[in-house]
Coordinates of C-alpha atoms (C1' of nucleotides) in Angstrom, one line a residue:
Chain A
M168 CA 42.8 97.0 169.9
E169 CA 45.4 95.6 167.5
Q170 CA 46.5 98.0 164.8
S171 CA 45.4 97.5 161.2
N172 CA 48.1 97.0 158.6
F173 CA 48.3 95.5 155.1
I174 CA 49.9 92.2 156.1
R175 CA 47.3 91.5 158.8
T176 CA 44.7 92.2 156.2
I177 CA 46.2 89.7 153.7
I178 CA 46.5 87.0 156.4
K179 CA 42.9 87.6 157.5
E180 CA 41.7 87.2 153.9
D181 CA 43.8 84.1 153.3
L182 CA 42.2 82.5 156.3
E183 CA 38.7 83.6 155.4
N184 CA 38.8 82.5 151.8
G185 CA 40.4 79.2 152.6
K186 CA 43.7 79.9 150.9
R187 CA 45.3 79.0 154.2
D188 CA 44.1 77.2 157.2
T189 CA 47.0 78.1 159.5
V190 CA 49.6 80.8 159.9
V191 CA 53.3 79.9 160.1
T192 CA 55.9 82.6 160.1
R193 CA 59.6 82.6 160.8
F194 CA 62.3 85.0 162.0
P195 CA 65.3 84.2 159.8
P196 CA 68.4 86.1 160.9
E197 CA 71.8 85.5 159.4
P198 CA 74.2 84.9 162.4
N199 CA 76.7 87.5 161.1
G200 CA 76.2 90.2 163.7
Y201 CA 74.0 91.2 166.6
L202 CA 70.3 92.0 166.3
H203 CA 69.3 95.6 166.2
I204 CA 66.0 97.4 166.7
G205 CA 65.2 96.9 163.0
H206 CA 65.3 93.2 163.6
A207 CA 63.1 93.7 166.6
K208 CA 60.5 95.0 164.3
S209 CA 60.7 91.9 162.2
I210 CA 60.5 89.7 165.3
I211 CA 57.5 91.6 166.6
I212 CA 55.7 91.4 163.3
N213 CA 56.4 87.7 162.7
F214 CA 55.7 86.5 166.3
G215 CA 52.9 89.0 166.8
L216 CA 51.0 88.1 163.7
A217 CA 51.3 84.4 164.2
D218 CA 50.2 84.8 167.8
D219 CA 47.1 86.8 166.8
F220 CA 46.0 84.1 164.4
N221 CA 46.9 81.1 166.7
G222 CA 49.7 80.2 164.4
Q223 CA 53.4 79.5 165.1
T224 CA 56.7 81.1 164.5
N225 CA 60.1 79.5 164.1
L226 CA 63.5 80.9 164.6
R227 CA 65.7 79.9 161.7
F228 CA 69.3 80.8 161.2
D229 CA 69.9 81.7 157.6
D230 CA 73.5 80.4 157.7
T231 CA 74.4 79.9 154.1
N232 CA 77.6 81.9 154.1
P233 CA 80.3 80.4 156.4
L234 CA 82.7 83.3 155.8
K235 CA 80.6 85.8 157.7
E236 CA 78.9 83.7 160.3
D237 CA 79.8 82.7 163.8
Q238 CA 78.5 80.7 166.8
E239 CA 78.8 83.9 169.0
Y240 CA 76.1 85.5 166.9
V241 CA 73.9 82.5 167.1
D242 CA 74.0 82.6 170.9
A243 CA 73.5 86.4 171.0
I244 CA 70.5 86.2 168.7
K245 CA 68.7 83.6 170.7
E246 CA 69.3 85.6 173.9
D247 CA 67.9 88.7 172.3
V248 CA 64.8 87.1 170.9
K249 CA 64.0 85.6 174.3
W250 CA 64.7 88.9 176.1
L251 CA 62.3 90.6 173.8
G252 CA 59.7 88.2 175.1
Y253 CA 59.3 85.6 172.4
D254 CA 59.5 81.9 172.3
W255 CA 60.0 80.2 169.0
E256 CA 58.1 77.0 168.2
E257 CA 60.9 75.3 166.3
L258 CA 64.6 76.2 166.0
H259 CA 66.1 75.6 162.6
Y260 CA 69.3 76.1 160.7
A261 CA 69.3 76.6 156.9
S262 CA 72.5 74.6 157.0
N263 CA 70.6 71.5 158.2
Y264 CA 68.8 71.6 154.8
F265 CA 72.0 71.5 152.7
D266 CA 71.4 67.9 151.5
E267 CA 67.8 68.7 150.5
M268 CA 68.9 71.9 148.8
Y269 CA 71.6 70.0 146.9
N270 CA 69.1 67.5 145.7
R271 CA 66.7 70.2 144.6
A272 CA 69.6 71.8 142.6
V273 CA 70.2 68.5 141.0
L274 CA 66.5 68.3 140.1
L275 CA 66.8 71.7 138.4
I276 CA 69.7 70.5 136.4
K277 CA 67.8 67.4 135.3
K278 CA 65.0 69.6 134.2
G279 CA 67.4 71.7 132.2
K280 CA 66.7 74.7 134.5
A281 CA 70.2 75.1 135.9
Y282 CA 73.7 74.9 134.6
V283 CA 77.3 75.1 135.7
D284 CA 79.0 78.2 134.5
D285 CA 82.8 78.6 134.1
L286 CA 82.6 82.4 133.7
N287 CA 84.5 84.2 136.4
Q288 CA 83.0 86.9 138.6
D289 CA 83.9 89.8 136.4
E290 CA 82.7 88.1 133.3
I291 CA 79.4 87.2 134.9
R292 CA 79.0 90.8 135.8
E293 CA 79.7 91.9 132.2
Y294 CA 77.3 89.3 130.8
R295 CA 74.6 90.4 133.2
G296 CA 74.1 93.7 131.2
T297 CA 73.0 96.9 132.9
L298 CA 69.8 98.3 134.3
T299 CA 68.8 99.5 130.8
E300 CA 70.5 96.9 128.6
P301 CA 69.7 93.2 128.5
G302 CA 72.4 90.7 129.4
K303 CA 73.9 88.1 127.1
E304 CA 73.9 84.4 127.6
S305 CA 77.0 82.6 128.9
P306 CA 78.8 80.4 126.4
Y307 CA 78.4 77.6 129.0
R308 CA 74.7 78.0 129.2
N309 CA 73.8 75.1 127.0
R310 CA 75.9 72.3 128.4
S311 CA 74.2 69.0 128.4
I312 CA 72.3 67.8 131.4
E313 CA 74.9 65.0 131.9
E314 CA 77.8 67.4 131.8
N315 CA 76.1 69.7 134.2
L316 CA 75.3 66.9 136.6
D317 CA 78.9 65.7 136.4
L318 CA 80.4 69.2 136.9
F319 CA 78.1 70.0 139.8
E320 CA 79.0 66.8 141.6
K321 CA 82.7 67.6 141.1
M322 CA 82.0 71.1 142.6
K323 CA 80.5 69.4 145.6
N324 CA 83.4 67.0 145.8
G325 CA 85.9 69.8 146.1
E326 CA 87.6 69.4 142.7
Y327 CA 87.6 73.1 142.0
E328 CA 88.9 76.2 143.6
N329 CA 86.8 79.0 145.0
G330 CA 85.2 80.9 142.2
Q331 CA 86.2 78.5 139.5
K332 CA 82.6 77.5 138.8
V333 CA 79.1 78.3 139.9
L334 CA 75.7 76.8 139.4
R335 CA 73.2 79.2 137.8
A336 CA 69.5 79.0 137.3
K337 CA 68.6 79.2 133.7
I338 CA 65.9 81.8 133.5
D339 CA 66.1 84.9 131.2
M340 CA 69.2 87.0 130.5
S341 CA 67.1 89.7 129.0
S342 CA 64.6 90.1 131.9
P343 CA 64.1 93.7 133.0
N344 CA 64.4 92.2 136.5
L345 CA 68.1 91.6 137.0
N346 CA 67.4 88.9 139.6
L347 CA 66.1 86.8 136.8
R348 CA 69.2 87.0 134.6
D349 CA 70.4 83.5 135.4
P350 CA 71.1 84.1 139.1
V351 CA 73.9 82.2 140.7
I352 CA 72.4 79.7 143.1
Y353 CA 75.5 77.8 144.3
R354 CA 79.1 79.0 144.8
I355 CA 82.2 77.2 145.9
S356 CA 83.6 78.2 149.2
H357 CA 86.2 76.1 150.9
A358 CA 85.5 77.3 154.4
T359 CA 84.6 75.8 157.7
H360 CA 80.9 76.3 158.6
H361 CA 79.9 77.0 162.2
N362 CA 77.3 74.2 162.0
T363 CA 78.3 71.8 159.2
G364 CA 82.1 72.1 159.7
D365 CA 83.9 71.0 156.6
T366 CA 81.2 68.8 155.2
W367 CA 80.5 71.2 152.4
C368 CA 82.5 73.3 150.0
I369 CA 79.6 74.5 148.0
Y370 CA 77.0 76.7 149.6
P371 CA 73.6 77.8 148.2
M372 CA 72.9 81.5 147.7
Y373 CA 70.2 83.3 149.6
A374 CA 67.9 83.6 146.6
F375 CA 67.9 79.8 146.2
A376 CA 68.1 78.8 149.8
H377 CA 65.5 81.0 151.4
P378 CA 62.4 80.0 149.5
L379 CA 63.4 76.3 150.0
E380 CA 63.8 76.8 153.7
D381 CA 60.4 78.5 153.9
A382 CA 58.8 75.7 151.9
I383 CA 60.5 72.9 153.9
E384 CA 59.2 74.4 157.1
G385 CA 55.7 74.9 155.9
V386 CA 55.9 78.7 156.3
T387 CA 52.7 80.3 155.0
H388 CA 53.7 83.9 155.1
S389 CA 57.3 84.8 154.5
L390 CA 57.7 88.3 155.8
C391 CA 60.7 90.3 154.8
T392 CA 61.7 93.9 154.0
T393 CA 61.1 95.8 150.8
E394 CA 64.6 95.4 149.3
F395 CA 63.6 91.8 148.6
E396 CA 60.6 92.8 146.5
D397 CA 62.4 92.3 143.2
Q398 CA 63.3 88.9 144.4
R399 CA 59.8 87.7 144.7
P400 CA 59.5 86.4 141.1
L401 CA 62.6 84.4 141.7
Y402 CA 61.4 83.2 145.1
N403 CA 58.3 81.9 143.4
W404 CA 60.3 80.4 140.5
V405 CA 62.5 78.5 142.9
V406 CA 59.5 77.1 144.9
A407 CA 57.7 76.1 141.7
E408 CA 60.7 74.7 139.7
C409 CA 62.0 72.8 142.7
E410 CA 58.6 71.3 143.0
M411 CA 58.1 72.1 146.6
E412 CA 55.0 70.9 148.2
N413 CA 54.4 73.9 150.3
Q414 CA 54.1 77.3 148.7
P415 CA 54.9 80.1 151.0
Q416 CA 53.9 83.6 150.1
Q417 CA 56.6 86.4 150.4
I418 CA 55.3 89.7 151.7
E419 CA 57.5 92.7 152.1
F420 CA 57.3 95.6 154.6
G421 CA 59.3 98.8 154.9
R422 CA 62.3 98.5 157.2
L423 CA 62.5 100.6 160.4
N424 CA 64.5 103.7 160.3
I425 CA 65.0 106.0 163.2
T426 CA 66.3 109.6 163.1
N427 CA 69.9 110.0 164.3
T428 CA 70.4 106.2 164.3
V429 CA 72.8 104.0 162.3
M430 CA 70.7 101.0 161.3
S431 CA 73.0 99.0 159.1
K432 CA 74.7 95.8 160.3
R433 CA 77.7 96.6 158.2
K434 CA 78.2 100.0 159.8
L435 CA 77.5 98.7 163.3
K436 CA 80.0 96.0 162.8
Q437 CA 82.5 98.6 161.6
L438 CA 81.9 100.6 164.8
V439 CA 82.7 97.5 166.9
D440 CA 85.6 96.3 164.8
E441 CA 87.3 99.7 164.9
G442 CA 86.8 100.1 168.6
I443 CA 84.8 103.2 168.3
V444 CA 82.2 101.7 170.6
D445 CA 82.6 99.3 173.5
G446 CA 81.3 96.2 171.7
W447 CA 78.0 95.3 170.2
D448 CA 76.3 96.1 173.5
D449 CA 77.6 99.6 173.9
P450 CA 74.7 101.6 175.2
R451 CA 75.0 103.9 172.2
M452 CA 74.3 101.1 169.8
P453 CA 70.8 100.5 168.5
T454 CA 71.4 96.8 169.0
I455 CA 69.0 94.9 171.2
S456 CA 71.9 94.2 173.6
G457 CA 73.0 97.9 173.5
L458 CA 69.5 99.1 174.2
R459 CA 69.2 96.6 177.0
R460 CA 72.5 97.7 178.6
K461 CA 71.5 101.3 178.2
G462 CA 68.3 100.4 180.2
Y463 CA 65.6 100.1 177.6
T464 CA 62.9 97.6 178.5
A465 CA 61.6 94.9 176.2
S466 CA 58.1 96.2 176.6
A467 CA 59.1 99.8 175.7
I468 CA 60.6 98.4 172.5
R469 CA 57.6 96.3 171.7
E470 CA 55.2 99.3 172.3
F471 CA 57.4 101.5 170.2
V472 CA 57.5 99.1 167.3
Q473 CA 53.8 98.4 167.5
E474 CA 52.8 102.1 167.5
T475 CA 55.2 102.7 164.7
G476 CA 53.1 100.5 162.4
V477 CA 53.8 98.3 159.4
S478 CA 53.7 99.7 155.9
K479 CA 55.7 99.7 152.8
G480 CA 57.0 103.3 153.3
S481 CA 60.6 104.1 153.8
G482 CA 60.6 107.1 156.1
A483 CA 62.3 107.5 159.4
V484 CA 60.6 107.6 162.8
D485 CA 61.5 110.4 165.1
E486 CA 63.8 109.1 167.9
M487 CA 61.6 111.1 170.3
M488 CA 59.0 108.4 169.8
L489 CA 61.3 105.7 171.1
E490 CA 62.2 107.8 174.1
H491 CA 58.6 108.5 174.8
Y492 CA 57.8 104.8 175.2
V493 CA 60.6 104.0 177.6
R494 CA 59.6 107.0 179.8
E495 CA 56.1 105.7 179.7
D496 CA 57.2 102.3 180.7
L497 CA 59.4 103.3 183.6
K498 CA 57.2 106.1 184.9
L499 CA 55.4 103.8 187.4
S500 CA 58.0 101.1 187.9
A501 CA 61.3 103.0 188.5
P502 CA 61.9 104.4 192.0
R503 CA 62.4 108.1 192.0
T504 CA 65.5 109.2 193.8
M505 CA 68.0 112.0 193.9
G506 CA 71.4 112.0 192.2
I507 CA 73.8 114.8 191.7
L508 CA 75.7 114.6 188.4
K509 CA 77.8 117.8 188.7
P510 CA 78.1 118.6 192.4
L511 CA 78.2 122.0 194.1
K512 CA 78.7 122.0 197.8
V513 CA 76.2 123.9 200.0
V514 CA 76.8 124.7 203.7
I515 CA 73.6 125.4 205.6
T516 CA 75.2 127.8 208.1
N517 CA 72.4 127.8 210.6
Y518 CA 72.1 124.1 210.8
P519 CA 73.7 122.7 214.0
E520 CA 77.2 121.3 213.3
G521 CA 77.6 117.6 213.8
E522 CA 73.9 116.9 213.7
S523 CA 71.8 115.2 211.2
E524 CA 68.2 114.0 210.8
W525 CA 66.2 111.6 208.7
L526 CA 63.6 112.7 206.3
E527 CA 60.8 110.7 204.8
A528 CA 60.6 110.5 201.0
E529 CA 58.1 108.7 198.7
N530 CA 59.7 106.3 196.3
N531 CA 57.2 107.1 193.6
P532 CA 54.5 109.6 194.1
E533 CA 52.5 108.1 191.2
N534 CA 52.8 104.6 192.6
E535 CA 52.2 104.5 196.4
E536 CA 52.8 100.8 196.5
M537 CA 56.5 101.6 196.2
G538 CA 56.4 103.0 199.7
T539 CA 58.7 105.5 201.3
R540 CA 62.3 105.7 202.5
Q541 CA 64.4 107.7 204.9
I542 CA 67.1 110.0 203.7
P543 CA 69.7 111.8 205.8
F544 CA 70.0 115.5 205.9
S545 CA 72.7 117.6 207.6
R546 CA 74.7 120.8 207.5
E547 CA 76.5 120.1 204.2
I548 CA 74.8 118.9 201.0
Y549 CA 75.5 118.8 197.3
I550 CA 73.2 120.4 194.8
E551 CA 73.5 120.5 191.0
Q552 CA 76.0 123.1 189.6
E553 CA 73.4 124.2 187.0
D554 CA 70.9 124.9 189.8
F555 CA 72.8 127.9 190.9
M556 CA 73.5 131.1 188.9
E557 CA 75.2 134.2 190.3
N558 CA 73.6 136.4 187.7
P559 CA 70.4 134.6 186.5
P560 CA 68.3 135.6 183.6
K561 CA 64.6 136.4 184.2
K562 CA 62.4 133.4 185.0
Y563 CA 65.2 131.5 186.6
F564 CA 63.5 129.7 189.5
R565 CA 66.5 128.0 190.9
L566 CA 69.1 129.3 193.4
F567 CA 70.8 132.7 193.2
P568 CA 72.0 135.1 195.8
G569 CA 69.1 136.2 197.9
N570 CA 66.7 133.7 196.5
E571 CA 64.9 131.0 198.4
V572 CA 64.1 127.6 197.0
R573 CA 62.8 124.3 198.3
L574 CA 65.0 121.3 198.8
K575 CA 63.0 118.3 197.7
H576 CA 61.7 116.4 200.7
A577 CA 63.5 118.8 203.0
Y578 CA 63.5 122.5 203.8
F579 CA 63.5 125.9 202.1
I580 CA 67.0 127.4 201.8
K581 CA 68.1 130.8 201.0
C582 CA 71.4 131.7 199.4
N583 CA 73.5 134.2 201.3
D584 CA 77.1 133.9 200.2
V585 CA 79.0 132.6 197.2
I586 CA 82.5 131.2 197.7
K587 CA 84.8 131.2 194.8
D588 CA 88.3 129.9 194.0
E589 CA 91.2 132.0 192.7
D590 CA 89.9 131.7 189.2
G591 CA 86.5 133.0 190.1
N592 CA 84.7 129.7 189.9
V593 CA 81.9 129.1 192.3
V594 CA 83.0 126.3 194.6
E595 CA 80.6 126.6 197.5
L596 CA 77.4 128.2 198.6
H597 CA 76.5 129.4 202.1
C598 CA 72.8 129.2 202.7
T599 CA 70.4 129.3 205.6
Y600 CA 67.4 127.1 206.1
D601 CA 64.1 127.7 207.8
V602 CA 63.0 124.9 210.2
E603 CA 59.4 125.8 209.8
T604 CA 59.4 124.9 206.1
K605 CA 60.1 121.2 206.6
S606 CA 58.4 119.0 204.0
G607 CA 55.3 117.2 205.2
T608 CA 54.5 119.7 207.8
G609 CA 52.0 121.5 205.6
F610 CA 53.8 124.8 205.8
T611 CA 52.1 127.4 203.6
G612 CA 53.6 130.5 205.0
R613 CA 55.2 131.5 201.7
K614 CA 55.8 130.0 198.3
V615 CA 59.0 129.4 196.3
K616 CA 59.2 128.9 192.5
G617 CA 61.9 126.3 192.5
T618 CA 62.5 122.8 194.0
L619 CA 66.0 121.4 193.9
H620 CA 67.2 117.9 194.4
W621 CA 70.2 117.4 196.6
V622 CA 72.3 114.7 198.4
D623 CA 73.6 114.8 202.0
A624 CA 77.3 115.4 201.7
K625 CA 78.5 113.3 204.6
S626 CA 76.6 110.1 203.7
A627 CA 76.6 110.5 199.9
V628 CA 77.8 107.6 197.8
S629 CA 80.1 108.4 194.9
A630 CA 78.7 107.3 191.5
E631 CA 79.6 107.6 187.9
F632 CA 77.0 108.7 185.4
R633 CA 77.2 108.1 181.7
L634 CA 75.3 110.5 179.5
Y635 CA 74.6 109.7 175.8
E636 CA 73.9 111.4 172.6
P637 CA 73.4 109.8 169.2
L638 CA 76.6 108.3 167.6
V639 CA 75.9 110.2 164.4
L640 CA 73.6 113.1 163.8
D641 CA 71.5 113.2 160.6
E642 CA 72.3 116.9 160.1
Q643 CA 76.0 116.1 159.9
M644 CA 75.5 112.9 157.9
K645 CA 73.9 115.0 155.2
E646 CA 77.3 116.5 154.5
E647 CA 78.7 113.1 153.9
A648 CA 77.1 113.0 150.5
L649 CA 78.6 116.3 149.6
E650 CA 82.1 115.6 150.9
D651 CA 82.7 112.0 150.1
K652 CA 83.7 111.0 153.6
D653 CA 83.2 107.8 155.5
F654 CA 80.5 107.8 158.1
L655 CA 83.1 107.2 160.7
D656 CA 84.3 110.7 160.1
Y657 CA 81.0 111.9 161.4
I658 CA 80.9 110.3 164.8
N659 CA 79.4 112.7 167.3
P660 CA 82.3 113.6 169.7
N661 CA 79.8 114.1 172.4
S662 CA 78.1 110.7 172.1
L663 CA 79.4 109.8 175.6
E664 CA 79.9 112.1 178.5
V665 CA 81.1 110.6 181.8
V666 CA 80.6 112.5 185.0
Q667 CA 81.4 111.8 188.6
G668 CA 78.7 112.7 191.2
F669 CA 76.8 111.4 194.2
I670 CA 73.7 109.4 195.0
E671 CA 71.7 108.8 198.1
P672 CA 73.2 106.4 200.6
N673 CA 70.3 103.9 200.3
L674 CA 71.3 103.3 196.7
K675 CA 74.7 101.9 197.5
D676 CA 73.7 98.3 196.9
V677 CA 72.3 98.7 193.5
Q678 CA 72.5 95.7 191.1
P679 CA 73.2 95.7 187.4
Q680 CA 70.1 96.6 185.3
D681 CA 68.3 98.3 188.2
K682 CA 66.5 101.3 187.0
F683 CA 65.8 104.6 188.6
Q684 CA 64.5 108.0 187.9
F685 CA 66.9 110.7 189.2
F686 CA 64.8 113.8 189.8
R687 CA 65.0 116.2 186.9
H688 CA 67.8 114.2 185.2
G689 CA 65.9 111.3 183.7
Y690 CA 65.8 107.6 183.8
F691 CA 69.0 105.7 184.6
N692 CA 70.1 102.0 184.5
V693 CA 72.9 100.4 186.4
D694 CA 75.5 99.4 183.9
S695 CA 76.0 95.7 183.6
K696 CA 79.7 95.9 182.6
Y697 CA 81.4 98.6 184.6
S698 CA 79.3 99.0 187.7
T699 CA 80.9 97.7 190.9
P700 CA 79.7 97.6 194.6
E701 CA 82.4 100.3 195.3
K702 CA 81.4 102.5 192.5
P703 CA 78.0 102.3 190.9
V704 CA 77.9 103.3 187.2
F705 CA 74.6 104.6 185.8
N706 CA 73.7 104.8 182.2
R707 CA 71.2 107.5 181.3
I708 CA 68.4 105.8 179.4
V709 CA 66.6 109.0 178.6
S710 CA 66.3 112.4 180.0
L711 CA 63.0 113.8 181.3
K712 CA 61.2 116.1 179.0
S713 CA 61.8 119.7 179.9
S714 CA 60.3 123.0 178.7
F715 CA 63.0 124.9 180.5
K716 CA 65.4 126.8 178.3
L717 CA 68.1 129.0 179.5
N718 CA 68.1 132.2 177.5
K719 CA 71.1 134.2 178.4
Chain B
rU110 C1' 67.0 107.1 131.5
rG111 C1' 65.0 99.2 132.3
rG112 C1' 62.2 97.0 136.3
rG113 C1' 59.9 97.0 141.2
rC114 C1' 57.7 99.9 145.1
rU115 C1' 55.8 104.2 147.8
rA116 C1' 53.3 109.1 148.2
rU117 C1' 47.5 111.1 153.9
rA118 C1' 49.8 117.0 159.1
rG119 C1' 56.7 118.6 161.2
rC120 C1' 57.4 112.6 161.9
rC121 C1' 55.1 107.5 162.0
rA122 C1' 50.4 105.8 160.5
rA123 C1' 44.7 104.2 159.9
rG124 C1' 41.5 104.6 156.0
rC125 C1' 39.5 99.8 150.9
rG126 C1' 33.3 104.7 146.8
rG127 C1' 29.5 108.0 151.5
rU128 C1' 32.4 113.1 153.3
rA129 C1' 40.1 112.5 157.1
rA130 C1' 41.4 107.3 163.4
rG131 C1' 45.5 107.1 166.6
rG132 C1' 50.6 107.9 168.4
rC133 C1' 55.1 111.2 168.5
rA134 C1' 56.3 116.3 168.3
rA135 C1' 54.6 121.3 168.8
rC136 C1' 51.5 125.2 171.0
rG137 C1' 47.9 127.3 174.7
rG138 C1' 45.8 126.8 179.7
rA139 C1' 44.9 124.3 184.8
rU140 C1' 47.2 121.4 188.7
rU141 C1' 52.1 120.4 190.7
rU142 C1' 57.5 119.7 196.6
rU143 C1' 60.7 117.0 189.5
rG144 C1' 60.5 123.6 184.6
rA145 C1' 58.6 116.1 185.0
rU146 C1' 53.9 113.7 185.5
rU147 C1' 48.6 114.5 185.1
rC148 C1' 44.5 117.2 183.1
rC149 C1' 41.9 120.2 179.5
rG150 C1' 42.2 122.5 174.7
rU151 C1' 44.6 123.7 169.7
rC152 C1' 47.0 121.2 165.5
rA153 C1' 44.8 118.1 157.3
rU154 C1' 37.5 121.8 154.4
rU155 C1' 41.8 118.1 152.6
rC156 C1' 44.9 113.2 151.1
rG157 C1' 52.1 114.6 145.8
rC158 C1' 50.2 117.3 141.0
rA159 C1' 46.8 117.5 136.7
rG160 C1' 42.8 115.5 134.3
rG161 C1' 38.8 111.6 133.9
rU162 C1' 34.7 108.1 135.7
rU163 C1' 30.7 108.7 139.5
rC164 C1' 25.0 111.7 142.6
rG165 C1' 29.5 111.4 145.4
rA166 C1' 36.8 109.9 144.9
rU167 C1' 42.1 109.8 149.8
rC168 C1' 40.0 105.2 147.7
rC169 C1' 38.6 103.5 140.6
rC170 C1' 41.1 105.1 135.6
rU171 C1' 44.9 108.1 132.7
rG172 C1' 49.1 111.2 132.6
rC173 C1' 52.8 113.7 135.3
rU174 C1' 56.1 114.7 139.6
rA175 C1' 59.0 113.2 143.8
rG176 C1' 61.3 109.5 146.9
rC177 C1' 63.1 104.4 147.9
rC178 C1' 65.1 99.6 146.0
rC179 C1' 67.8 96.4 142.1
rA180 C1' 73.7 95.4 138.0
rG181 C1' 77.5 90.4 145.3
rC182 C1' 80.0 84.0 143.6
rC183 C1' 76.1 89.0 150.6
rA184 C1' 71.6 88.3 153.1

RNA sequence: UGGGCUAUAGCCAAGCGGUAAGGCAACGGAUUUUGAUUCCGUCAUUCGCAGGUUCGAUCCCUGCUAGCCCAGCCA
């Protein structure tokens, strides 16, 4: 059952009442950075809606500003869209329409609907007026059509410096909608474009270019975010005055916000440029590539976005919801295994020295098709440091002196002695095991409250685990407003914790992007950048939910 | 304080004049060799507020209030 939302309703009506007989959407990123999960929402809405109505979706690079764009971003964007599971019908570049756009601008001039302005940037701003006061007309506003044509051509021919002249639409300097106060539609920029090279030195502005791109491609429903709502009258003006055959309809939806998540390309780029993160695909980044490297699956992202809905609201979705969908997705597909993040050695004093045995373990008790594996067990093992307390509070089910617990897939052990170093730190535990309690034998003689995961010390494989927290926390960001600080001053110092531990020997050949559940720790992904055959590196995708709270 | 937009549970969100879907979170309880999962149950007599229209209003009208967006030669 597909969810109901206002855009779907509009499209359905357009189809039913004959306003449209097909649906064409487009995903139009500017190649000036990597895609983030907010873009994923746009992708899913555009491709999803077109799919549902047997329409088509194009990928179009909105590359009208050579100063900020780069081929690297074009490539990354294509990869991310594909990885999310979508195939575009046609691939376009706005820059391929520069000739057409130029001609349409000339048409506007000929119709007396556009003029070349000599005002500089500051003057244009002053003449624009304010939110509450109307603007005033530029002294160059009433140049003759011939002069405008001549000047515009000279702009194109490179006879002026950057900023010396612009082409403006002639609309209404007193409009309450600032976008209609003679918006600039072409500026001079002597810059090399990633696609058109040095062919052009004038480039169309978004407000002029975007509606033309949509119209040229026959887009029916041009879906964008709400900050473009005020541009809609201008969008329609451009389509009409440029006499475009197709008339796309712009519809705006609320952008995706997630708690404790930076969702601004500008800020994300800042984090990358200043080296605060390890590139656009740093697992802490909300980029598609970052989420992928962290271990998120495309289907989890799709589920999340779909369940999160489409509306015009501007609220923030709880990050817990994103985490929920990746747990849900990996629950049956990720093998469940044991990893020790912060090891504490345990010697089982009554286990024969030099001996070891193999124990059978299910790979996923909720998915029997995943089969079983054999894991070694012997006299010395590692358990988690936090699974032992010398002086536990009430309701602590794990190990403490005199207490007996179950070792997952193995035996019951009881803690007898605590070995400490000179500083009083617990460095080793001496326990005894009970042969009769072996897993799978159906032993019911007595019960224990806790089950611990463990790894055989002799055969354990060293591994690195990377644990993440949000890069910035909303609570701390609130102070930013009060204290006039940059958001970089609020980077969470605990956003990355690296620990060295152990994994089961049968995990020694893991490959990048392999995903596992380590019992009680959560879901992990083999890092695609730092993991090596000698030393696997695991990124924690998400922890398991836990109702356990240590109250001291 | 000009214009545009939005207000439904702690969060996201259906609902389109006939008496409040769903998901996340939370909280009980059962099962459990992951304090996980699973299961069962609880969670808006009321839809920002105040009026009005109507037999009947979350839905239509009016007026308030709150929040978001707009003064790039960015997109």
